[in-house]
Amino acid sequence: MIVFENVTKTYETGTPALNGINLAIEKGEFVFIVGNSGSGKSTLIKLLLKELEPTAGKVYVNNRLLNRMRRSQIPKYRRGLGVVFQDFRLLKDRNVYENIAFAQRVIGTPARIIRRQVPSMLSLVGLAEKYKSFPKQLSGGEQQRVALARALVNNPSILLADEPTGNLDPKNSWEIMKLLDEINKRGTTVLVVTHNQEIVDAMKKRVVTMHKGIITSDEKRSGYHQ
C-alpha cells in the first residue's frame, strides 16, 4: 500500500530531514506518525503527496513507484488520496455543500452523482443540516468535519491527516478522531501525523515514532485491529 525503501531527503541546507527510512503500511491500517518538530513527519507526508522528491531511496503507493511518476500524472495520482490539514483549507466564498462538491467537479463527476454523494458525506460527518452554511458560520470542529467530508467524497483508498486536531479543543479533537476511526473501519487506510499524545495513547493503533529523520520505534498498541 505505502512503502518507503531506504528513503533519504536532504534539503538544500544540507540537513537530512529523512535519513534512510524504511516503512511499510498495509491496506486498511490506521497508523499514527509522531515525533517532535523537525523529526521528519511532514517531509514524509510531502513525499507521499509528491510535493517533494526523495534525495535517495524509493517510495511506493499502491504498488506504484512515485519516483518515476511524470509531472503530468501527479494531479490524477493525488485524486486517489484524501488529505486533511490542520488549517482546514476551505473555500471561504462557498457554502459547505459547494466546498465538498468542488472536489468532485474538478475531476468531472456527473451532477447526479454529486447530488447523491455530497449529502451522504455530510451525513457521515454529522453536518447534514449545515449544507447551506459558509465556513465563517461554523466552529473549528465543524470546519474540520467539512474538510474531512471533502477529502472522502471521491472515495480515496488512503487518507492523510496532517495534525488534524491541531487547531481544535479536546472535545472536537475526539470527535474528529472517532470519525477517522469509523472511516478506517470502512476500509480506508488512515495515516495521521499528530503531536496529541493523549489521543495516540487512548486509540491503541500502530504508532511510528520519528526523531531527527529516523524511525526510532514502530509498535502496534494493544487493541489494534486489522
Coordinates of C-alpha atoms in Angstrom, one line a residue, residues 103-186:
A103 CA -13.7 18.2 -5.0
Q104 CA -15.9 16.2 -7.4
R105 CA -16.4 18.9 -10.0
V106 CA -12.7 19.2 -10.6
I107 CA -12.5 15.6 -11.7
G108 CA -15.6 15.8 -13.8
T109 CA -18.0 13.8 -11.7
P110 CA -21.6 13.9 -13.2
A111 CA -24.0 16.2 -11.4
R112 CA -26.4 13.4 -10.5
I113 CA -23.6 11.6 -8.6
I114 CA -22.6 14.8 -6.8
R115 CA -26.2 15.4 -5.7
R116 CA -26.2 11.9 -4.2
Q117 CA -22.7 11.8 -2.7
V118 CA -22.4 15.2 -1.1
P119 CA -25.4 14.8 1.3
S120 CA -24.2 11.2 2.0
M121 CA -20.7 12.6 3.1
L122 CA -22.3 15.4 5.2
S123 CA -24.4 12.8 7.0
L124 CA -21.3 10.7 7.7
V125 CA -19.6 13.7 9.4
G126 CA -22.8 14.8 11.2
L127 CA -23.4 18.0 9.3
A128 CA -26.4 17.2 7.1
E129 CA -28.3 20.3 8.3
K130 CA -25.4 22.7 7.7
Y131 CA -25.1 22.3 4.0
K132 CA -26.0 25.9 3.3
S133 CA -23.7 27.4 5.9
F134 CA -20.5 29.2 5.0
P135 CA -17.1 28.3 6.7
K136 CA -17.2 31.5 8.8
Q137 CA -20.5 30.4 10.3
L138 CA -19.0 27.1 11.5
S139 CA -17.0 26.2 14.6
G140 CA -13.4 24.9 14.1
G141 CA -14.6 21.4 14.7
E142 CA -17.4 21.7 12.1
Q143 CA -14.9 23.2 9.6
Q144 CA -12.6 20.2 10.1
R145 CA -15.5 17.9 9.5
V146 CA -16.3 19.6 6.3
A147 CA -12.7 19.3 5.3
L148 CA -12.9 15.6 6.1
A149 CA -16.1 15.1 4.0
R150 CA -14.3 16.9 1.1
A151 CA -11.3 14.6 1.5
L152 CA -13.5 11.5 1.4
V153 CA -16.1 12.4 -1.2
N154 CA -14.0 10.8 -4.1
N155 CA -13.7 7.6 -2.1
P156 CA -9.8 7.6 -1.7
S157 CA -8.0 4.4 -0.7
I158 CA -5.7 6.4 1.5
L159 CA -6.5 9.3 3.9
L160 CA -3.5 11.5 5.0
A161 CA -4.3 13.7 8.0
D162 CA -1.5 16.2 9.0
E163 CA -2.2 17.5 12.5
P164 CA -6.0 17.2 12.0
T165 CA -6.7 18.2 15.6
G166 CA -4.0 20.9 15.9
N167 CA -6.5 23.8 16.0
L168 CA -9.3 22.1 17.9
D169 CA -10.3 21.8 21.6
P170 CA -10.2 18.4 23.3
K171 CA -13.9 17.6 22.6
N172 CA -13.8 18.4 18.9
S173 CA -10.4 16.6 18.7
W174 CA -12.1 13.4 19.9
E175 CA -15.0 13.8 17.5
I176 CA -12.6 14.0 14.6
M177 CA -10.6 11.0 15.8
K178 CA -13.8 9.0 16.1
L179 CA -14.7 9.9 12.6
L180 CA -11.2 8.8 11.3
D181 CA -11.6 5.5 13.2
E182 CA -15.0 5.0 11.6
I183 CA -13.6 5.8 8.1
N184 CA -10.8 3.3 8.7
K185 CA -13.3 0.6 9.7
R186 CA -15.0 1.1 6.3

